[in-house]
């Protein structure tokens, strides 16, 4: 786990979901590969050929963008697959409950955090599978709002997504929330944290849910 510019008195915790609020490498790979296999079928090529197209594009993107990563949704747009199409694929190609189960340690951690902070999720999955994921791991009741791929029609990193998260937090809390009062928490620096840091948020890079378990609060401050 690594922290960046944590505010002294945060009010909002913005969580990524996949590979952040659960650790399941098989499911993480399947979410990606199920879409790549479907893309291959539509293109009339083998799954391995499609995987190579994707991996080659990722490497080229990183070379051309100072090592940055690109989300699968944004990547597929370069092959003529719109974000709207990606949304439909992600709603039907995989089922979170087939891979995930209730996580009592996570439930306890977020229950504690929710007593002091407003919790919201932002994800590059549509809201439906994202909500199913939260239900499967047992924390859906603790997360009122999810900003998904189908909420804005944009994939992280995109400013509109984080703007909306701050807006939702302000509405639900009944008072304005600034970027400097938020912490973005995720497993991918380029996708989940780089832009929030530019906007003035704090950030926490995690290696998986075991790092989320370590997040805690003291009487007057945020701590790890």
mmCIF file with all atom_site columns, C-alpha atoms in Angstrom:
data_model
loop_
_atom_site.group_PDB
_atom_site.id
_atom_site.type_symbol
_atom_site.label_atom_id
_atom_site.label_alt_id
_atom_site.label_comp_id
_atom_site.label_asym_id
_atom_site.label_entity_id
_atom_site.label_seq_id
_atom_site.pdbx_PDB_ins_code
_atom_site.Cartn_x
_atom_site.Cartn_y
_atom_site.Cartn_z
_atom_site.occupancy
_atom_site.B_iso_or_equiv
_atom_site.pdbx_formal_charge
_atom_site.auth_seq_id
_atom_site.auth_comp_id
_atom_site.auth_asym_id
_atom_site.auth_atom_id
_atom_site.pdbx_PDB_model_num
ATOM 1   C CA . UNK A 1 1   ? 0.000   0.000   0.000   1.00 0.00 ? 1   UNK A CA 1
ATOM 2   C CA . UNK A 1 2   ? 1.173   3.519   -0.796  1.00 0.00 ? 2   UNK A CA 1
ATOM 3   C CA . UNK A 1 3   ? -0.403  6.837   0.143   1.00 0.00 ? 3   UNK A CA 1
ATOM 4   C CA . UNK A 1 4   ? -0.298  10.175  -1.688  1.00 0.00 ? 4   UNK A CA 1
ATOM 5   C CA . UNK A 1 5   ? -1.134  13.639  -0.301  1.00 0.00 ? 5   UNK A CA 1
ATOM 6   C CA . UNK A 1 6   ? -3.663  12.492  2.292   1.00 0.00 ? 6   UNK A CA 1
ATOM 7   C CA . UNK A 1 7   ? -5.805  15.400  3.539   1.00 0.00 ? 7   UNK A CA 1
ATOM 8   C CA . UNK A 1 8   ? -5.852  16.107  7.265   1.00 0.00 ? 8   UNK A CA 1
ATOM 9   C CA . UNK A 1 9   ? -9.636  15.968  7.520   1.00 0.00 ? 9   UNK A CA 1
ATOM 10  C CA . UNK A 1 10  ? -11.182 13.984  4.657   1.00 0.00 ? 10  UNK A CA 1
ATOM 11  C CA . UNK A 1 11  ? -14.931 13.611  4.373   1.00 0.00 ? 11  UNK A CA 1
ATOM 12  C CA . UNK A 1 12  ? -15.368 11.331  1.353   1.00 0.00 ? 12  UNK A CA 1
ATOM 13  C CA . UNK A 1 13  ? -13.723 8.018   0.428   1.00 0.00 ? 13  UNK A CA 1
ATOM 14  C CA . UNK A 1 14  ? -14.008 7.148   -3.269  1.00 0.00 ? 14  UNK A CA 1
ATOM 15  C CA . UNK A 1 15  ? -13.417 3.421   -3.801  1.00 0.00 ? 15  UNK A CA 1
ATOM 16  C CA . UNK A 1 16  ? -12.614 1.554   -6.967  1.00 0.00 ? 16  UNK A CA 1
ATOM 17  C CA . UNK A 1 17  ? -14.282 -1.891  -6.848  1.00 0.00 ? 17  UNK A CA 1
ATOM 18  C CA . UNK A 1 18  ? -12.549 -4.578  -8.892  1.00 0.00 ? 18  UNK A CA 1
ATOM 19  C CA . UNK A 1 19  ? -9.288  -5.845  -7.364  1.00 0.00 ? 19  UNK A CA 1
ATOM 20  C CA . UNK A 1 20  ? -9.676  -3.170  -4.677  1.00 0.00 ? 20  UNK A CA 1
ATOM 21  C CA . UNK A 1 21  ? -12.690 -4.254  -2.604  1.00 0.00 ? 21  UNK A CA 1
ATOM 22  C CA . UNK A 1 22  ? -12.027 -7.909  -3.365  1.00 0.00 ? 22  UNK A CA 1
ATOM 23  C CA . UNK A 1 23  ? -9.018  -9.943  -4.429  1.00 0.00 ? 23  UNK A CA 1
ATOM 24  C CA . UNK A 1 24  ? -9.833  -12.695 -6.887  1.00 0.00 ? 24  UNK A CA 1
ATOM 25  C CA . UNK A 1 25  ? -7.323  -12.981 -9.754  1.00 0.00 ? 25  UNK A CA 1
ATOM 26  C CA . UNK A 1 26  ? -9.421  -15.591 -11.574 1.00 0.00 ? 26  UNK A CA 1
ATOM 27  C CA . UNK A 1 27  ? -12.463 -13.310 -11.663 1.00 0.00 ? 27  UNK A CA 1
ATOM 28  C CA . UNK A 1 28  ? -10.358 -10.251 -12.509 1.00 0.00 ? 28  UNK A CA 1
ATOM 29  C CA . UNK A 1 29  ? -8.903  -12.079 -15.513 1.00 0.00 ? 29  UNK A CA 1
ATOM 30  C CA . UNK A 1 30  ? -12.281 -13.461 -16.579 1.00 0.00 ? 30  UNK A CA 1
ATOM 31  C CA . UNK A 1 31  ? -13.860 -10.002 -16.681 1.00 0.00 ? 31  UNK A CA 1
ATOM 32  C CA . UNK A 1 32  ? -11.227 -8.958  -19.193 1.00 0.00 ? 32  UNK A CA 1
ATOM 33  C CA . UNK A 1 33  ? -10.903 -12.205 -21.095 1.00 0.00 ? 33  UNK A CA 1
ATOM 34  C CA . UNK A 1 34  ? -14.646 -12.757 -21.527 1.00 0.00 ? 34  UNK A CA 1
ATOM 35  C CA . UNK A 1 35  ? -14.814 -9.449  -23.385 1.00 0.00 ? 35  UNK A CA 1
ATOM 36  C CA . UNK A 1 36  ? -11.720 -10.235 -25.446 1.00 0.00 ? 36  UNK A CA 1
ATOM 37  C CA . UNK A 1 37  ? -13.172 -13.642 -26.399 1.00 0.00 ? 37  UNK A CA 1
ATOM 38  C CA . UNK A 1 38  ? -16.454 -11.993 -27.397 1.00 0.00 ? 38  UNK A CA 1
ATOM 39  C CA . UNK A 1 39  ? -14.545 -9.417  -29.444 1.00 0.00 ? 39  UNK A CA 1
ATOM 40  C CA . UNK A 1 40  ? -12.685 -12.275 -31.147 1.00 0.00 ? 40  UNK A CA 1
ATOM 41  C CA . UNK A 1 41  ? -15.946 -13.998 -32.020 1.00 0.00 ? 41  UNK A CA 1
ATOM 42  C CA . UNK A 1 42  ? -17.341 -10.827 -33.588 1.00 0.00 ? 42  UNK A CA 1
ATOM 43  C CA . UNK A 1 43  ? -14.119 -10.273 -35.535 1.00 0.00 ? 43  UNK A CA 1
ATOM 44  C CA . UNK A 1 44  ? -13.964 -13.880 -36.705 1.00 0.00 ? 44  UNK A CA 1
ATOM 45  C CA . UNK A 1 45  ? -10.518 -14.413 -35.208 1.00 0.00 ? 45  UNK A CA 1
ATOM 46  C CA . UNK A 1 46  ? -9.211  -16.740 -32.518 1.00 0.00 ? 46  UNK A CA 1
ATOM 47  C CA . UNK A 1 47  ? -9.205  -15.769 -28.865 1.00 0.00 ? 47  UNK A CA 1
ATOM 48  C CA . UNK A 1 48  ? -5.403  -15.862 -28.872 1.00 0.00 ? 48  UNK A CA 1
ATOM 49  C CA . UNK A 1 49  ? -5.277  -13.495 -31.827 1.00 0.00 ? 49  UNK A CA 1
ATOM 50  C CA . UNK A 1 50  ? -7.593  -11.083 -30.028 1.00 0.00 ? 50  UNK A CA 1
ATOM 51  C CA . UNK A 1 51  ? -5.524  -11.307 -26.845 1.00 0.00 ? 51  UNK A CA 1
ATOM 52  C CA . UNK A 1 52  ? -2.423  -10.419 -28.867 1.00 0.00 ? 52  UNK A CA 1
ATOM 53  C CA . UNK A 1 53  ? -4.176  -7.419  -30.430 1.00 0.00 ? 53  UNK A CA 1
ATOM 54  C CA . UNK A 1 54  ? -5.095  -6.164  -26.973 1.00 0.00 ? 54  UNK A CA 1
ATOM 55  C CA . UNK A 1 55  ? -1.682  -6.779  -25.411 1.00 0.00 ? 55  UNK A CA 1
ATOM 56  C CA . UNK A 1 56  ? 0.131   -5.214  -28.381 1.00 0.00 ? 56  UNK A CA 1
ATOM 57  C CA . UNK A 1 57  ? -2.093  -2.142  -28.171 1.00 0.00 ? 57  UNK A CA 1
ATOM 58  C CA . UNK A 1 58  ? -1.492  -1.819  -24.427 1.00 0.00 ? 58  UNK A CA 1
ATOM 59  C CA . UNK A 1 59  ? 2.274   -1.917  -24.956 1.00 0.00 ? 59  UNK A CA 1
ATOM 60  C CA . UNK A 1 60  ? 2.110   0.693   -27.736 1.00 0.00 ? 60  UNK A CA 1
ATOM 61  C CA . UNK A 1 61  ? -0.152  2.923   -25.637 1.00 0.00 ? 61  UNK A CA 1
ATOM 62  C CA . UNK A 1 62  ? 2.267   2.745   -22.720 1.00 0.00 ? 62  UNK A CA 1
ATOM 63  C CA . UNK A 1 63  ? 5.206   3.614   -24.995 1.00 0.00 ? 63  UNK A CA 1
ATOM 64  C CA . UNK A 1 64  ? 3.356   6.587   -26.468 1.00 0.00 ? 64  UNK A CA 1
ATOM 65  C CA . UNK A 1 65  ? 2.000   7.846   -23.111 1.00 0.00 ? 65  UNK A CA 1
ATOM 66  C CA . UNK A 1 66  ? 5.004   7.745   -20.790 1.00 0.00 ? 66  UNK A CA 1
ATOM 67  C CA . UNK A 1 67  ? 4.216   4.295   -19.419 1.00 0.00 ? 67  UNK A CA 1
ATOM 68  C CA . UNK A 1 68  ? 0.576   4.988   -18.565 1.00 0.00 ? 68  UNK A CA 1
ATOM 69  C CA . UNK A 1 69  ? -2.052  2.252   -18.683 1.00 0.00 ? 69  UNK A CA 1
ATOM 70  C CA . UNK A 1 70  ? -5.346  2.303   -20.569 1.00 0.00 ? 70  UNK A CA 1
ATOM 71  C CA . UNK A 1 71  ? -8.637  0.783   -19.458 1.00 0.00 ? 71  UNK A CA 1
ATOM 72  C CA . UNK A 1 72  ? -10.149 -1.989  -21.559 1.00 0.00 ? 72  UNK A CA 1
ATOM 73  C CA . UNK A 1 73  ? -13.209 0.133   -22.324 1.00 0.00 ? 73  UNK A CA 1
ATOM 74  C CA . UNK A 1 74  ? -11.108 2.955   -23.719 1.00 0.00 ? 74  UNK A CA 1
ATOM 75  C CA . UNK A 1 75  ? -8.847  0.477   -25.519 1.00 0.00 ? 75  UNK A CA 1
ATOM 76  C CA . UNK A 1 76  ? -11.743 -1.194  -27.321 1.00 0.00 ? 76  UNK A CA 1
ATOM 77  C CA . UNK A 1 77  ? -12.932 2.124   -28.730 1.00 0.00 ? 77  UNK A CA 1
ATOM 78  C CA . UNK A 1 78  ? -9.787  2.098   -30.878 1.00 0.00 ? 78  UNK A CA 1
ATOM 79  C CA . UNK A 1 79  ? -11.093 -1.136  -32.455 1.00 0.00 ? 79  UNK A CA 1
ATOM 80  C CA . UNK A 1 80  ? -14.534 0.290   -33.177 1.00 0.00 ? 80  UNK A CA 1
ATOM 81  C CA . UNK A 1 81  ? -16.250 -0.993  -30.004 1.00 0.00 ? 81  UNK A CA 1
ATOM 82  C CA . UNK A 1 82  ? -18.112 1.912   -28.438 1.00 0.00 ? 82  UNK A CA 1
ATOM 83  C CA . UNK A 1 83  ? -18.439 2.500   -24.716 1.00 0.00 ? 83  UNK A CA 1
ATOM 84  C CA . UNK A 1 84  ? -22.173 1.821   -25.115 1.00 0.00 ? 84  UNK A CA 1
ATOM 85  C CA . UNK A 1 85  ? -21.377 -1.615  -26.557 1.00 0.00 ? 85  UNK A CA 1
ATOM 86  C CA . UNK A 1 86  ? -18.875 -2.316  -23.770 1.00 0.00 ? 86  UNK A CA 1
ATOM 87  C CA . UNK A 1 87  ? -21.600 -1.508  -21.249 1.00 0.00 ? 87  UNK A CA 1
ATOM 88  C CA . UNK A 1 88  ? -23.888 -4.169  -22.719 1.00 0.00 ? 88  UNK A CA 1
ATOM 89  C CA . UNK A 1 89  ? -21.088 -6.742  -22.819 1.00 0.00 ? 89  UNK A CA 1
ATOM 90  C CA . UNK A 1 90  ? -20.217 -6.144  -19.164 1.00 0.00 ? 90  UNK A CA 1
ATOM 91  C CA . UNK A 1 91  ? -23.843 -6.586  -18.150 1.00 0.00 ? 91  UNK A CA 1
ATOM 92  C CA . UNK A 1 92  ? -24.100 -10.051 -19.698 1.00 0.00 ? 92  UNK A CA 1
ATOM 93  C CA . UNK A 1 93  ? -20.709 -11.742 -20.100 1.00 0.00 ? 93  UNK A CA 1
ATOM 94  C CA . UNK A 1 94  ? -19.874 -12.441 -16.449 1.00 0.00 ? 94  UNK A CA 1
ATOM 95  C CA . UNK A 1 95  ? -21.671 -12.906 -13.123 1.00 0.00 ? 95  UNK A CA 1
ATOM 96  C CA . UNK A 1 96  ? -19.958 -11.652 -9.921  1.00 0.00 ? 96  UNK A CA 1
ATOM 97  C CA . UNK A 1 97  ? -21.789 -14.088 -7.672  1.00 0.00 ? 97  UNK A CA 1
ATOM 98  C CA . UNK A 1 98  ? -20.176 -17.017 -9.469  1.00 0.00 ? 98  UNK A CA 1
ATOM 99  C CA . UNK A 1 99  ? -16.755 -15.922 -8.193  1.00 0.00 ? 99  UNK A CA 1
ATOM 100 C CA . UNK A 1 100 ? -17.172 -13.822 -5.057  1.00 0.00 ? 100 UNK A CA 1
ATOM 101 C CA . UNK A 1 101 ? -18.459 -14.384 -1.537  1.00 0.00 ? 101 UNK A CA 1
ATOM 102 C CA . UNK A 1 102 ? -19.268 -12.412 1.606   1.00 0.00 ? 102 UNK A CA 1
ATOM 103 C CA . UNK A 1 103 ? -16.221 -10.785 3.237   1.00 0.00 ? 103 UNK A CA 1
ATOM 104 C CA . UNK A 1 104 ? -16.899 -10.157 6.912   1.00 0.00 ? 104 UNK A CA 1
ATOM 105 C CA . UNK A 1 105 ? -13.565 -8.417  7.513   1.00 0.00 ? 105 UNK A CA 1
ATOM 106 C CA . UNK A 1 106 ? -14.334 -5.947  4.729   1.00 0.00 ? 106 UNK A CA 1
ATOM 107 C CA . UNK A 1 107 ? -17.849 -5.448  6.085   1.00 0.00 ? 107 UNK A CA 1
ATOM 108 C CA . UNK A 1 108 ? -16.433 -4.614  9.513   1.00 0.00 ? 108 UNK A CA 1
ATOM 109 C CA . UNK A 1 109 ? -13.836 -2.234  8.044   1.00 0.00 ? 109 UNK A CA 1
ATOM 110 C CA . UNK A 1 110 ? -16.286 -0.279  5.892   1.00 0.00 ? 110 UNK A CA 1
ATOM 111 C CA . UNK A 1 111 ? -18.897 -0.214  8.650   1.00 0.00 ? 111 UNK A CA 1
ATOM 112 C CA . UNK A 1 112 ? -16.334 1.518   10.860  1.00 0.00 ? 112 UNK A CA 1
ATOM 113 C CA . UNK A 1 113 ? -15.283 3.936   8.117   1.00 0.00 ? 113 UNK A CA 1
ATOM 114 C CA . UNK A 1 114 ? -18.897 4.758   7.237   1.00 0.00 ? 114 UNK A CA 1
ATOM 115 C CA . UNK A 1 115 ? -19.463 6.175   10.722  1.00 0.00 ? 115 UNK A CA 1
ATOM 116 C CA . UNK A 1 116 ? -17.143 9.084   9.884   1.00 0.00 ? 116 UNK A CA 1
ATOM 117 C CA . UNK A 1 117 ? -16.832 9.201   6.086   1.00 0.00 ? 117 UNK A CA 1
ATOM 118 C CA . UNK A 1 118 ? -19.162 9.199   3.118   1.00 0.00 ? 118 UNK A CA 1
ATOM 119 C CA . UNK A 1 119 ? -18.379 6.109   1.027   1.00 0.00 ? 119 UNK A CA 1
ATOM 120 C CA . UNK A 1 120 ? -18.935 6.008   -2.735  1.00 0.00 ? 120 UNK A CA 1
ATOM 121 C CA . UNK A 1 121 ? -17.711 3.706   -5.515  1.00 0.00 ? 121 UNK A CA 1
ATOM 122 C CA . UNK A 1 122 ? -16.481 4.576   -9.001  1.00 0.00 ? 122 UNK A CA 1
ATOM 123 C CA . UNK A 1 123 ? -15.929 1.783   -11.486 1.00 0.00 ? 123 UNK A CA 1
ATOM 124 C CA . UNK A 1 124 ? -15.366 1.059   -15.152 1.00 0.00 ? 124 UNK A CA 1
ATOM 125 C CA . UNK A 1 125 ? -18.070 -1.584  -14.975 1.00 0.00 ? 125 UNK A CA 1
ATOM 126 C CA . UNK A 1 126 ? -21.737 -0.640  -15.439 1.00 0.00 ? 126 UNK A CA 1
ATOM 127 C CA . UNK A 1 127 ? -23.771 -0.072  -12.285 1.00 0.00 ? 127 UNK A CA 1
ATOM 128 C CA . UNK A 1 128 ? -25.637 -3.419  -12.517 1.00 0.00 ? 128 UNK A CA 1
ATOM 129 C CA . UNK A 1 129 ? -22.618 -5.771  -12.290 1.00 0.00 ? 129 UNK A CA 1
ATOM 130 C CA . UNK A 1 130 ? -20.964 -3.341  -9.870  1.00 0.00 ? 130 UNK A CA 1
ATOM 131 C CA . UNK A 1 131 ? -23.953 -3.494  -7.527  1.00 0.00 ? 131 UNK A CA 1
ATOM 132 C CA . UNK A 1 132 ? -24.023 -7.293  -7.864  1.00 0.00 ? 132 UNK A CA 1
ATOM 133 C CA . UNK A 1 133 ? -20.359 -7.327  -6.863  1.00 0.00 ? 133 UNK A CA 1
ATOM 134 C CA . UNK A 1 134 ? -21.045 -5.276  -3.736  1.00 0.00 ? 134 UNK A CA 1
ATOM 135 C CA . UNK A 1 135 ? -23.955 -7.565  -2.892  1.00 0.00 ? 135 UNK A CA 1
ATOM 136 C CA . UNK A 1 136 ? -21.794 -10.674 -3.317  1.00 0.00 ? 136 UNK A CA 1
ATOM 137 C CA . UNK A 1 137 ? -19.091 -9.410  -0.937  1.00 0.00 ? 137 UNK A CA 1
ATOM 138 C CA . UNK A 1 138 ? -21.685 -8.117  1.522   1.00 0.00 ? 138 UNK A CA 1
ATOM 139 C CA . UNK A 1 139 ? -21.180 -4.345  1.470   1.00 0.00 ? 139 UNK A CA 1
ATOM 140 C CA . UNK A 1 140 ? -23.956 -3.104  -0.815  1.00 0.00 ? 140 UNK A CA 1
ATOM 141 C CA . UNK A 1 141 ? -25.854 -1.582  2.127   1.00 0.00 ? 141 UNK A CA 1
ATOM 142 C CA . UNK A 1 142 ? -22.827 0.554   2.991   1.00 0.00 ? 142 UNK A CA 1
ATOM 143 C CA . UNK A 1 143 ? -22.420 2.105   -0.485  1.00 0.00 ? 143 UNK A CA 1
ATOM 144 C CA . UNK A 1 144 ? -25.378 4.262   -1.482  1.00 0.00 ? 144 UNK A CA 1
ATOM 145 C CA . UNK A 1 145 ? -23.999 5.511   -4.785  1.00 0.00 ? 145 UNK A CA 1
ATOM 146 C CA . UNK A 1 146 ? -22.061 3.844   -7.592  1.00 0.00 ? 146 UNK A CA 1
ATOM 147 C CA . UNK A 1 147 ? -20.708 5.876   -10.507 1.00 0.00 ? 147 UNK A CA 1
ATOM 148 C CA . UNK A 1 148 ? -20.435 3.302   -13.287 1.00 0.00 ? 148 UNK A CA 1
ATOM 149 C CA . UNK A 1 149 ? -19.506 3.137   -16.930 1.00 0.00 ? 149 UNK A CA 1
ATOM 150 C CA . UNK A 1 150 ? -23.158 3.668   -17.869 1.00 0.00 ? 150 UNK A CA 1
ATOM 151 C CA . UNK A 1 151 ? -23.606 6.629   -15.484 1.00 0.00 ? 151 UNK A CA 1
ATOM 152 C CA . UNK A 1 152 ? -21.451 9.008   -17.511 1.00 0.00 ? 152 UNK A CA 1
ATOM 153 C CA . UNK A 1 153 ? -20.703 6.957   -20.628 1.00 0.00 ? 153 UNK A CA 1
ATOM 154 C CA . UNK A 1 154 ? -17.027 7.484   -19.870 1.00 0.00 ? 154 UNK A CA 1
ATOM 155 C CA . UNK A 1 155 ? -14.265 5.212   -18.592 1.00 0.00 ? 155 UNK A CA 1
ATOM 156 C CA . UNK A 1 156 ? -11.694 6.098   -15.939 1.00 0.00 ? 156 UNK A CA 1
ATOM 157 C CA . UNK A 1 157 ? -9.598  8.109   -15.985 1.00 0.00 ? 157 UNK A CA 1
ATOM 158 C CA . UNK A 1 158 ? -12.045 10.853  -16.934 1.00 0.00 ? 158 UNK A CA 1
ATOM 159 C CA . UNK A 1 159 ? -12.751 14.013  -14.957 1.00 0.00 ? 159 UNK A CA 1
ATOM 160 C CA . UNK A 1 160 ? -16.531 13.755  -15.416 1.00 0.00 ? 160 UNK A CA 1
ATOM 161 C CA . UNK A 1 161 ? -16.573 10.583  -13.315 1.00 0.00 ? 161 UNK A CA 1
ATOM 162 C CA . UNK A 1 162 ? -14.841 12.149  -10.324 1.00 0.00 ? 162 UNK A CA 1
ATOM 163 C CA . UNK A 1 163 ? -16.781 15.405  -10.722 1.00 0.00 ? 163 UNK A CA 1
ATOM 164 C CA . UNK A 1 164 ? -20.003 13.424  -10.414 1.00 0.00 ? 164 UNK A CA 1
ATOM 165 C CA . UNK A 1 165 ? -18.739 11.484  -7.387  1.00 0.00 ? 165 UNK A CA 1
ATOM 166 C CA . UNK A 1 166 ? -18.016 14.753  -5.578  1.00 0.00 ? 166 UNK A CA 1
ATOM 167 C CA . UNK A 1 167 ? -21.397 16.150  -6.668  1.00 0.00 ? 167 UNK A CA 1
ATOM 168 C CA . UNK A 1 168 ? -23.243 13.077  -5.345  1.00 0.00 ? 168 UNK A CA 1
ATOM 169 C CA . UNK A 1 169 ? -21.375 13.279  -2.044  1.00 0.00 ? 169 UNK A CA 1
ATOM 170 C CA . UNK A 1 170 ? -22.260 16.976  -1.720  1.00 0.00 ? 170 UNK A CA 1
ATOM 171 C CA . UNK A 1 171 ? -25.930 16.271  -2.415  1.00 0.00 ? 171 UNK A CA 1
ATOM 172 C CA . UNK A 1 172 ? -26.168 13.373  0.014   1.00 0.00 ? 172 UNK A CA 1
ATOM 173 C CA . UNK A 1 173 ? -24.268 15.192  2.766   1.00 0.00 ? 173 UNK A CA 1
ATOM 174 C CA . UNK A 1 174 ? -26.291 18.341  2.234   1.00 0.00 ? 174 UNK A CA 1
ATOM 175 C CA . UNK A 1 175 ? -23.255 20.626  1.957   1.00 0.00 ? 175 UNK A CA 1
ATOM 176 C CA . UNK A 1 176 ? -20.495 21.346  -0.559  1.00 0.00 ? 176 UNK A CA 1
ATOM 177 C CA . UNK A 1 177 ? -17.584 18.912  -0.716  1.00 0.00 ? 177 UNK A CA 1
ATOM 178 C CA . UNK A 1 178 ? -14.259 19.933  -2.244  1.00 0.00 ? 178 UNK A CA 1
ATOM 179 C CA . UNK A 1 179 ? -11.738 17.705  -4.018  1.00 0.00 ? 179 UNK A CA 1
ATOM 180 C CA . UNK A 1 180 ? -9.341  18.366  -1.159  1.00 0.00 ? 180 UNK A CA 1
ATOM 181 C CA . UNK A 1 181 ? -11.760 16.625  1.201   1.00 0.00 ? 181 UNK A CA 1
ATOM 182 C CA . UNK A 1 182 ? -11.744 13.381  -0.806  1.00 0.00 ? 182 UNK A CA 1
ATOM 183 C CA . UNK A 1 183 ? -9.487  10.344  -0.980  1.00 0.00 ? 183 UNK A CA 1
ATOM 184 C CA . UNK A 1 184 ? -9.492  8.060   -4.020  1.00 0.00 ? 184 UNK A CA 1
ATOM 185 C CA . UNK A 1 185 ? -8.638  4.429   -3.247  1.00 0.00 ? 185 UNK A CA 1
ATOM 186 C CA . UNK A 1 186 ? -7.761  1.926   -5.970  1.00 0.00 ? 186 UNK A CA 1
ATOM 187 C CA . UNK A 1 187 ? -5.347  -0.689  -7.270  1.00 0.00 ? 187 UNK A CA 1
ATOM 188 C CA . UNK A 1 188 ? -4.205  1.081   -10.481 1.00 0.00 ? 188 UNK A CA 1
ATOM 189 C CA . UNK A 1 189 ? -2.301  4.352   -10.190 1.00 0.00 ? 189 UNK A CA 1
ATOM 190 C CA . UNK A 1 190 ? -2.868  5.544   -13.768 1.00 0.00 ? 190 UNK A CA 1
ATOM 191 C CA . UNK A 1 191 ? -6.555  4.622   -13.834 1.00 0.00 ? 191 UNK A CA 1
ATOM 192 C CA . UNK A 1 192 ? -7.722  5.271   -10.259 1.00 0.00 ? 192 UNK A CA 1
ATOM 193 C CA . UNK A 1 193 ? -5.348  7.791   -8.696  1.00 0.00 ? 193 UNK A CA 1
ATOM 194 C CA . UNK A 1 194 ? -3.366  9.984   -11.108 1.00 0.00 ? 194 UNK A CA 1
ATOM 195 C CA . UNK A 1 195 ? -6.292  12.208  -12.119 1.00 0.00 ? 195 UNK A CA 1
ATOM 196 C CA . UNK A 1 196 ? -7.755  12.508  -8.584  1.00 0.00 ? 196 UNK A CA 1
ATOM 197 C CA . UNK A 1 197 ? -4.334  13.672  -7.387  1.00 0.00 ? 197 UNK A CA 1
ATOM 198 C CA . UNK A 1 198 ? -4.265  16.294  -10.153 1.00 0.00 ? 198 UNK A CA 1
ATOM 199 C CA . UNK A 1 199 ? -7.703  17.452  -8.993  1.00 0.00 ? 199 UNK A CA 1
ATOM 200 C CA . UNK A 1 200 ? -6.434  17.902  -5.438  1.00 0.00 ? 200 UNK A CA 1
ATOM 201 C CA . UNK A 1 201 ? -7.650  14.704  -3.810  1.00 0.00 ? 201 UNK A CA 1
ATOM 202 C CA . UNK A 1 202 ? -5.613  12.393  -1.637  1.00 0.00 ? 202 UNK A CA 1
ATOM 203 C CA . UNK A 1 203 ? -4.991  8.869   -2.886  1.00 0.00 ? 203 UNK A CA 1
ATOM 204 C CA . UNK A 1 204 ? -4.259  5.385   -1.605  1.00 0.00 ? 204 UNK A CA 1
ATOM 205 C CA . UNK A 1 205 ? -2.797  2.718   -3.889  1.00 0.00 ? 205 UNK A CA 1
ATOM 206 C CA . UNK A 1 206 ? -3.689  -0.783  -2.694  1.00 0.00 ? 206 UNK A CA 1
ATOM 207 C CA . UNK A 1 207 ? -2.499  -4.216  -3.748  1.00 0.00 ? 207 UNK A CA 1
ATOM 208 C CA . UNK A 1 208 ? -5.884  -5.737  -2.987  1.00 0.00 ? 208 UNK A CA 1
ATOM 209 C CA . UNK A 1 209 ? -8.538  -5.998  -0.318  1.00 0.00 ? 209 UNK A CA 1
ATOM 210 C CA . UNK A 1 210 ? -6.021  -6.937  2.390   1.00 0.00 ? 210 UNK A CA 1
ATOM 211 C CA . UNK A 1 211 ? -4.748  -3.357  2.208   1.00 0.00 ? 211 UNK A CA 1
ATOM 212 C CA . UNK A 1 212 ? -8.291  -2.004  2.498   1.00 0.00 ? 212 UNK A CA 1
ATOM 213 C CA . UNK A 1 213 ? -8.609  -3.937  5.771   1.00 0.00 ? 213 UNK A CA 1
ATOM 214 C CA . UNK A 1 214 ? -5.814  -1.725  7.143   1.00 0.00 ? 214 UNK A CA 1
ATOM 215 C CA . UNK A 1 215 ? -7.684  1.531   6.571   1.00 0.00 ? 215 UNK A CA 1
ATOM 216 C CA . UNK A 1 216 ? -8.885  2.941   9.861   1.00 0.00 ? 216 UNK A CA 1
ATOM 217 C CA . UNK A 1 217 ? -9.778  6.116   11.706  1.00 0.00 ? 217 UNK A CA 1
ATOM 218 C CA . UNK A 1 218 ? -8.749  7.611   14.985  1.00 0.00 ? 218 UNK A CA 1
ATOM 219 C CA . UNK A 1 219 ? -10.865 10.037  16.967  1.00 0.00 ? 219 UNK A CA 1
ATOM 220 C CA . UNK A 1 220 ? -9.882  13.093  14.938  1.00 0.00 ? 220 UNK A CA 1
ATOM 221 C CA . UNK A 1 221 ? -7.935  11.942  11.932  1.00 0.00 ? 221 UNK A CA 1
ATOM 222 C CA . UNK A 1 222 ? -7.448  9.492   9.078   1.00 0.00 ? 222 UNK A CA 1
ATOM 223 C CA . UNK A 1 223 ? -4.836  6.804   9.603   1.00 0.00 ? 223 UNK A CA 1
ATOM 224 C CA . UNK A 1 224 ? -3.388  3.658   8.037   1.00 0.00 ? 224 UNK A CA 1
#
